[in-house]
Amino acid sequence: RKEVEQDPGPFNVPEGATVAFNCTYSNSASQSFFWYRQDCRKEPKLLMSVYSSGNEDGRFTAQLNRASQYISLLIRDSKLSDSATYLCVACENSGYSTLTFGKGTMLLVSP
Amino acid sequence: NAGVMQNPRHLVRRRGQEARLRCSPMKGHSHVYWYRQLPEEGLKFMVYLQKENIIDESGMPKERFSAEFPKEGPSILRIQQVVRGDSAAYFCASSPPALKNTEAFFGQGTRLTVV
């Protein structure tokens, strides 16, 4: 069974904090990985892709460990607007982009 | 360039009725994916379509659910004889012709409530 597992949280952090989310995937054939963000009752939106070499986009850093089948997202200097659910996503890339989503990790940033 | 358009945004149906959900992909996108998000659950893949073809329907329930993407017009997800367990958010995503690491863009979803 192809699954992506995440800690559901919620993670409650103060503004300015650094927070890290982890996720594991079971399908060793997965080739592409993403973090999506979903606000309450909204559609998921791509936050960033995840590469083996690790990648950074402003306050966000994503890492991939293929050997452990483990993905992480680090958010530095948290903002109130970062409050959302973060979805870990794996894609087998078997010729098309069917995505396997984790259930998401909720982040609540407080003043 | 309009994004992925789904309608209706909210749909209420009584048990036993039919629900029809529509999705118009982004301009230039020929691939459509339907996902379902049950309350407190993650998004689950249902079906992947190209124009006039169902490519992968491995996530579709065996009965009552069908999908199409005709040559002209939007993609339609049809649920016959709805039951309370069908209440969920249904998201459509589209992408250009398949390339590796292609981002899928999601519509705002249709929230189906079965009463």
GROMACS .gro file of C-alpha atoms in nm:
model
  226
    1ARG     CA    1   0.000   0.000   0.000
    2LYS     CA    2   0.139   0.338  -0.096
    3GLU     CA    3   0.126   0.573   0.203
    4VAL     CA    4   0.269   0.897   0.325
    5GLU     CA    5   0.272   0.938   0.702
    6GLN     CA    6   0.283   1.264   0.895
    7ASP     CA    7   0.239   1.372   1.255
    8PRO     CA    8  -0.101   1.547   1.253
    9GLY     CA    9   0.000   1.798   1.522
   10PRO     CA   10  -0.109   2.061   1.594
   11PHE     CA   11   0.223   2.230   1.640
   12ASN     CA   12   0.169   2.544   1.848
   13VAL     CA   13   0.461   2.786   1.819
   14PRO     CA   14   0.514   3.156   1.891
   15GLU     CA   15   0.597   3.403   1.619
   16GLY     CA   16   0.964   3.393   1.531
   17ALA     CA   17   1.010   3.030   1.627
   18THR     CA   18   1.168   2.764   1.411
   19VAL     CA   19   0.958   2.455   1.351
   20ALA     CA   20   1.030   2.130   1.169
   21PHE     CA   21   0.790   1.878   1.017
   22ASN     CA   22   0.878   1.526   0.915
   23CYS     CA   23   0.716   1.273   0.693
   24THR     CA   24   0.787   0.919   0.575
   25TYR     CA   25   0.675   0.747   0.258
   26SER     CA   26   0.633   0.376   0.197
   27ASN     CA   27   0.650   0.355  -0.182
   28SER     CA   28   1.015   0.312  -0.275
   29ALA     CA   29   0.922   0.384  -0.638
   30SER     CA   30   0.837   0.745  -0.549
   31GLN     CA   31   1.057   0.983  -0.741
   32SER     CA   32   0.923   1.332  -0.679
   33PHE     CA   33   0.830   1.494  -0.354
   34PHE     CA   34   0.654   1.814  -0.258
   35TRP     CA   35   0.525   2.014   0.033
   36TYR     CA   36   0.182   2.166  -0.018
   37ARG     CA   37   0.008   2.410   0.209
   38GLN     CA   38  -0.365   2.395   0.273
   39ASP     CA   39  -0.555   2.667   0.455
   40CYS     CA   40  -0.882   2.581   0.626
   41ARG     CA   41  -1.149   2.488   0.370
   42LYS     CA   42  -0.924   2.588   0.081
   43GLU     CA   43  -0.745   2.400  -0.194
   44PRO     CA   44  -0.388   2.273  -0.153
   45LYS     CA   45  -0.121   2.500  -0.296
   46LEU     CA   46   0.232   2.401  -0.382
   47LEU     CA   47   0.480   2.535  -0.129
   48MET     CA   48   0.796   2.379  -0.268
   49SER     CA   49   0.941   2.077  -0.438
   50VAL     CA   50   1.188   1.861  -0.246
   51TYR     CA   51   1.519   1.754  -0.396
   52SER     CA   52   1.778   1.506  -0.276
   53SER     CA   53   2.033   1.782  -0.244
   54GLY     CA   54   1.799   1.981  -0.022
   55ASN     CA   55   1.653   2.311  -0.125
   56GLU     CA   56   1.572   2.643   0.035
   57ASP     CA   57   1.315   2.905  -0.047
   58GLY     CA   58   1.337   3.203   0.184
   59ARG     CA   59   1.242   3.089   0.533
   60PHE     CA   60   1.158   2.737   0.414
   61THR     CA   61   1.405   2.450   0.377
   62ALA     CA   62   1.314   2.104   0.252
   63GLN     CA   63   1.525   1.790   0.276
   64LEU     CA   64   1.489   1.442   0.131
   65ASN     CA   65   1.657   1.124   0.254
   66ARG     CA   66   1.589   0.851   0.000
   67ALA     CA   67   1.765   0.580   0.199
   68SER     CA   68   1.534   0.637   0.498
   69GLN     CA   69   1.235   0.740   0.281
   70TYR     CA   70   1.205   1.051   0.490
   71ILE     CA   71   1.120   1.411   0.402
   72SER     CA   72   1.141   1.720   0.618
   73LEU     CA   73   1.032   2.083   0.611
   74LEU     CA   74   1.192   2.351   0.826
   75ILE     CA   75   1.028   2.688   0.875
   76ARG     CA   76   1.240   2.962   1.027
   77ASP     CA   77   1.116   3.286   1.182
   78SER     CA   78   0.752   3.172   1.183
   79LYS     CA   79   0.486   3.427   1.088
   80LEU     CA   80   0.122   3.432   1.188
   81SER     CA   81   0.041   3.379   0.821
   82ASP     CA   82   0.226   3.046   0.827
   83SER     CA   83  -0.063   2.897   1.024
   84ALA     CA   84  -0.201   2.625   0.798
   85THR     CA   85  -0.187   2.251   0.737
   86TYR     CA   86   0.126   2.130   0.561
   87LEU     CA   87   0.083   1.833   0.332
   88CYS     CA   88   0.367   1.600   0.246
   89VAL     CA   89   0.329   1.458  -0.105
   90ALA     CA   90   0.500   1.183  -0.301
   91CYS     CA   91   0.470   1.114  -0.670
   92GLU     CA   92   0.567   0.797  -0.852
   93ASN     CA   93   0.610   0.979  -1.181
   94SER     CA   94   0.492   0.678  -1.373
   95GLY     CA   95   0.444   0.900  -1.676
   96TYR     CA   96   0.196   1.132  -1.506
   97SER     CA   97   0.155   1.331  -1.190
   98THR     CA   98  -0.071   1.127  -0.960
   99LEU     CA   99   0.004   1.252  -0.612
  100THR     CA  100  -0.005   1.059  -0.284
  101PHE     CA  101  -0.085   1.294   0.003
  102GLY     CA  102  -0.018   1.264   0.371
  103LYS     CA  103  -0.299   1.369   0.604
  104GLY     CA  104  -0.114   1.686   0.689
  105THR     CA  105   0.047   1.853   0.988
  106MET     CA  106  -0.132   2.150   1.137
  107LEU     CA  107   0.075   2.452   1.238
  108LEU     CA  108  -0.061   2.726   1.461
  109VAL     CA  109   0.159   3.033   1.503
  110SER     CA  110   0.056   3.260   1.787
  111PRO     CA  111   0.150   3.623   1.864
  112ASN     CA  112  -0.498   3.308  -1.740
  113ALA     CA  113  -0.774   3.174  -1.521
  114GLY     CA  114  -0.687   2.897  -1.284
  115VAL     CA  115  -0.863   2.563  -1.251
  116MET     CA  116  -1.233   2.636  -1.222
  117GLN     CA  117  -1.466   2.409  -1.033
  118ASN     CA  118  -1.837   2.445  -0.990
  119PRO     CA  119  -2.045   2.445  -0.796
  120ARG     CA  120  -1.839   2.545  -0.492
  121HIS     CA  121  -2.100   2.395  -0.261
  122LEU     CA  122  -2.353   2.127  -0.344
  123VAL     CA  123  -2.622   1.981  -0.121
  124ARG     CA  124  -2.796   1.662  -0.222
  125ARG     CA  125  -3.043   1.432  -0.054
  126ARG     CA  126  -2.959   1.066  -0.021
  127GLY     CA  127  -3.033   0.886  -0.347
  128GLN     CA  128  -2.993   1.191  -0.571
  129GLU     CA  129  -2.722   1.243  -0.829
  130ALA     CA  130  -2.432   1.485  -0.791
  131ARG     CA  131  -2.249   1.632  -1.090
  132LEU     CA  132  -1.924   1.817  -1.026
  133ARG     CA  133  -1.756   2.015  -1.302
  134CYS     CA  134  -1.395   2.108  -1.358
  135SER     CA  135  -1.245   2.329  -1.627
  136PRO     CA  136  -0.865   2.292  -1.640
  137MET     CA  137  -0.624   2.578  -1.684
  138LYS     CA  138  -0.576   2.698  -2.040
  139GLY     CA  139  -0.328   2.477  -2.219
  140HIS     CA  140  -0.369   2.191  -1.971
  141SER     CA  141  -0.491   1.864  -2.113
  142HIS     CA  142  -0.467   1.646  -1.803
  143VAL     CA  143  -0.723   1.642  -1.526
  144TYR     CA  144  -0.708   1.467  -1.189
  145TRP     CA  145  -0.985   1.429  -0.935
  146TYR     CA  146  -0.912   1.393  -0.563
  147ARG     CA  147  -1.145   1.347  -0.267
  148GLN     CA  148  -1.083   1.478   0.083
  149LEU     CA  149  -1.303   1.323   0.349
  150PRO     CA  150  -1.339   1.511   0.681
  151GLU     CA  151  -1.017   1.486   0.885
  152GLU     CA  152  -0.850   1.285   0.607
  153GLY     CA  153  -0.586   1.351   0.345
  154LEU     CA  154  -0.658   1.395  -0.021
  155LYS     CA  155  -0.703   1.066  -0.204
  156PHE     CA  156  -0.653   1.022  -0.576
  157MET     CA  157  -0.963   0.911  -0.762
  158VAL     CA  158  -0.912   0.934  -1.137
  159TYR     CA  159  -0.683   1.077  -1.405
  160LEU     CA  160  -0.821   1.176  -1.743
  161GLN     CA  161  -0.706   1.322  -2.069
  162LYS     CA  162  -0.943   1.449  -2.334
  163GLU     CA  163  -1.188   1.168  -2.414
  164ASN     CA  164  -0.978   0.912  -2.225
  165ILE     CA  165  -0.969   0.773  -1.875
  166ILE     CA  166  -0.604   0.696  -1.808
  167ASP     CA  167  -0.613   0.576  -1.445
  168GLU     CA  168  -0.927   0.517  -1.241
  169SER     CA  169  -0.764   0.305  -0.971
  170GLY     CA  170  -0.891   0.535  -0.697
  171MET     CA  171  -1.255   0.541  -0.803
  172PRO     CA  172  -1.512   0.350  -0.598
  173LYS     CA  173  -1.637   0.055  -0.799
  174GLU     CA  174  -1.999   0.163  -0.802
  175ARG     CA  175  -2.194   0.487  -0.843
  176PHE     CA  176  -1.892   0.699  -0.942
  177SER     CA  177  -1.795   0.790  -1.297
  178ALA     CA  178  -1.586   1.056  -1.466
  179GLU     CA  179  -1.548   1.194  -1.813
  180PHE     CA  180  -1.349   1.461  -1.993
  181PRO     CA  181  -1.515   1.521  -2.328
  182LYS     CA  182  -1.354   1.676  -2.631
  183GLU     CA  183  -1.545   1.996  -2.562
  184GLY     CA  184  -1.640   2.127  -2.221
  185PRO     CA  185  -1.537   2.058  -1.865
  186SER     CA  186  -1.450   1.734  -1.694
  187ILE     CA  187  -1.744   1.590  -1.502
  188LEU     CA  188  -1.735   1.375  -1.190
  189ARG     CA  189  -2.071   1.208  -1.147
  190ILE     CA  190  -2.193   1.040  -0.831
  191GLN     CA  191  -2.518   0.848  -0.859
  192GLN     CA  192  -2.746   0.764  -0.568
  193VAL     CA  193  -2.540   0.961  -0.319
  194VAL     CA  194  -2.502   0.842   0.039
  195ARG     CA  195  -2.395   1.033   0.350
  196GLY     CA  196  -2.045   0.887   0.323
  197ASP     CA  197  -1.999   1.072  -0.007
  198SER     CA  198  -1.995   1.403   0.181
  199ALA     CA  199  -1.649   1.543   0.121
  200ALA     CA  200  -1.450   1.807  -0.062
  201TYR     CA  201  -1.377   1.707  -0.420
  202PHE     CA  202  -1.075   1.874  -0.574
  203CYS     CA  203  -0.980   1.882  -0.938
  204ALA     CA  204  -0.624   1.946  -1.053
  205SER     CA  205  -0.484   2.000  -1.399
  206SER     CA  206  -0.140   1.984  -1.553
  207PRO     CA  207   0.012   2.030  -1.894
  208PRO     CA  208   0.106   1.724  -2.101
  209ALA     CA  209   0.292   1.493  -1.865
  210LEU     CA  210   0.648   1.584  -1.783
  211LYS     CA  211   0.847   1.477  -1.483
  212ASN     CA  212   0.801   1.693  -1.176
  213THR     CA  213   0.513   1.879  -1.337
  214GLU     CA  214   0.318   2.081  -1.087
  215ALA     CA  215  -0.052   2.008  -1.066
  216PHE     CA  216  -0.269   2.315  -1.004
  217PHE     CA  217  -0.576   2.265  -0.790
  218GLY     CA  218  -0.918   2.420  -0.819
  219GLN     CA  219  -1.098   2.556  -0.516
  220GLY     CA  220  -1.297   2.237  -0.478
  221THR     CA  221  -1.661   2.140  -0.456
  222ARG     CA  222  -1.792   2.068  -0.109
  223LEU     CA  223  -2.061   1.805  -0.133
  224THR     CA  224  -2.298   1.761   0.156
  225VAL     CA  225  -2.542   1.472   0.150
  226VAL     CA  226  -2.839   1.514   0.381
   0.00000   0.00000   0.00000
